[in-house]
XYZ file of C-alpha atoms in Angstrom:
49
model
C -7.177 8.056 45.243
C -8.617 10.322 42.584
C -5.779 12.561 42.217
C -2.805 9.619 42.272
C -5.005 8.142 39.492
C -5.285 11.544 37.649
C -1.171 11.765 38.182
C -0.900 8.257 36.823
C -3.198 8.784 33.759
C -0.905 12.427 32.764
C 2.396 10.241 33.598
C 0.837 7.406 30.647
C -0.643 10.584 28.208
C 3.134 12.267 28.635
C 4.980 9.217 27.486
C 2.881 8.317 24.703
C 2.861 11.928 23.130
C 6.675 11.507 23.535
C 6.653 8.565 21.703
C 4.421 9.744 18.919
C 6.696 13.065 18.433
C 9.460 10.926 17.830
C 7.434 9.263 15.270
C 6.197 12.213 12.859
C 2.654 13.389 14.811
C 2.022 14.458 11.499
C 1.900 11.143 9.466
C -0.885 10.242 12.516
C -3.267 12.932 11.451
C -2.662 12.242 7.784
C -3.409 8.921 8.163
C -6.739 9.067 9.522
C -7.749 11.620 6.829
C -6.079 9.526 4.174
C -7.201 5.794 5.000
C -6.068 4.770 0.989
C -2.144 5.155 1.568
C -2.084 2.934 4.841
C -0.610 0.297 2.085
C 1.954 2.182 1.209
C 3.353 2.453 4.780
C 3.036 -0.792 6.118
C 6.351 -0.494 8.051
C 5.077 2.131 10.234
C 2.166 0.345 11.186
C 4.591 -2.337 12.551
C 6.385 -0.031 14.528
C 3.447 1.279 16.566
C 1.856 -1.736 17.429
């Protein structure tokens, strides 16, 4: 059970860094650093939820 659940969890972690290097993995990082701009990108916010 431990290792199909292991598979699983690197299946879910795969797909969502996919998804984030389609949106700019960058941006992510800056974000967190950078909490004052999250205004001026409200679009993007949208678009992960």
């Amino acid at each position: 059970m431990k290792l199909a659940e292991r598979e699983l969890y690197e299946l879910m972690i795969s797909k969502i860094s996919k998804n984030l290097s389609v949106i700019r993995p960058d941006r992510k990082f800056l974000r967190q650093d950078r909490r004052n701009k999250t205004n001026k990108y409200p679009m993007n916010y949208k678009r992960m939820c």
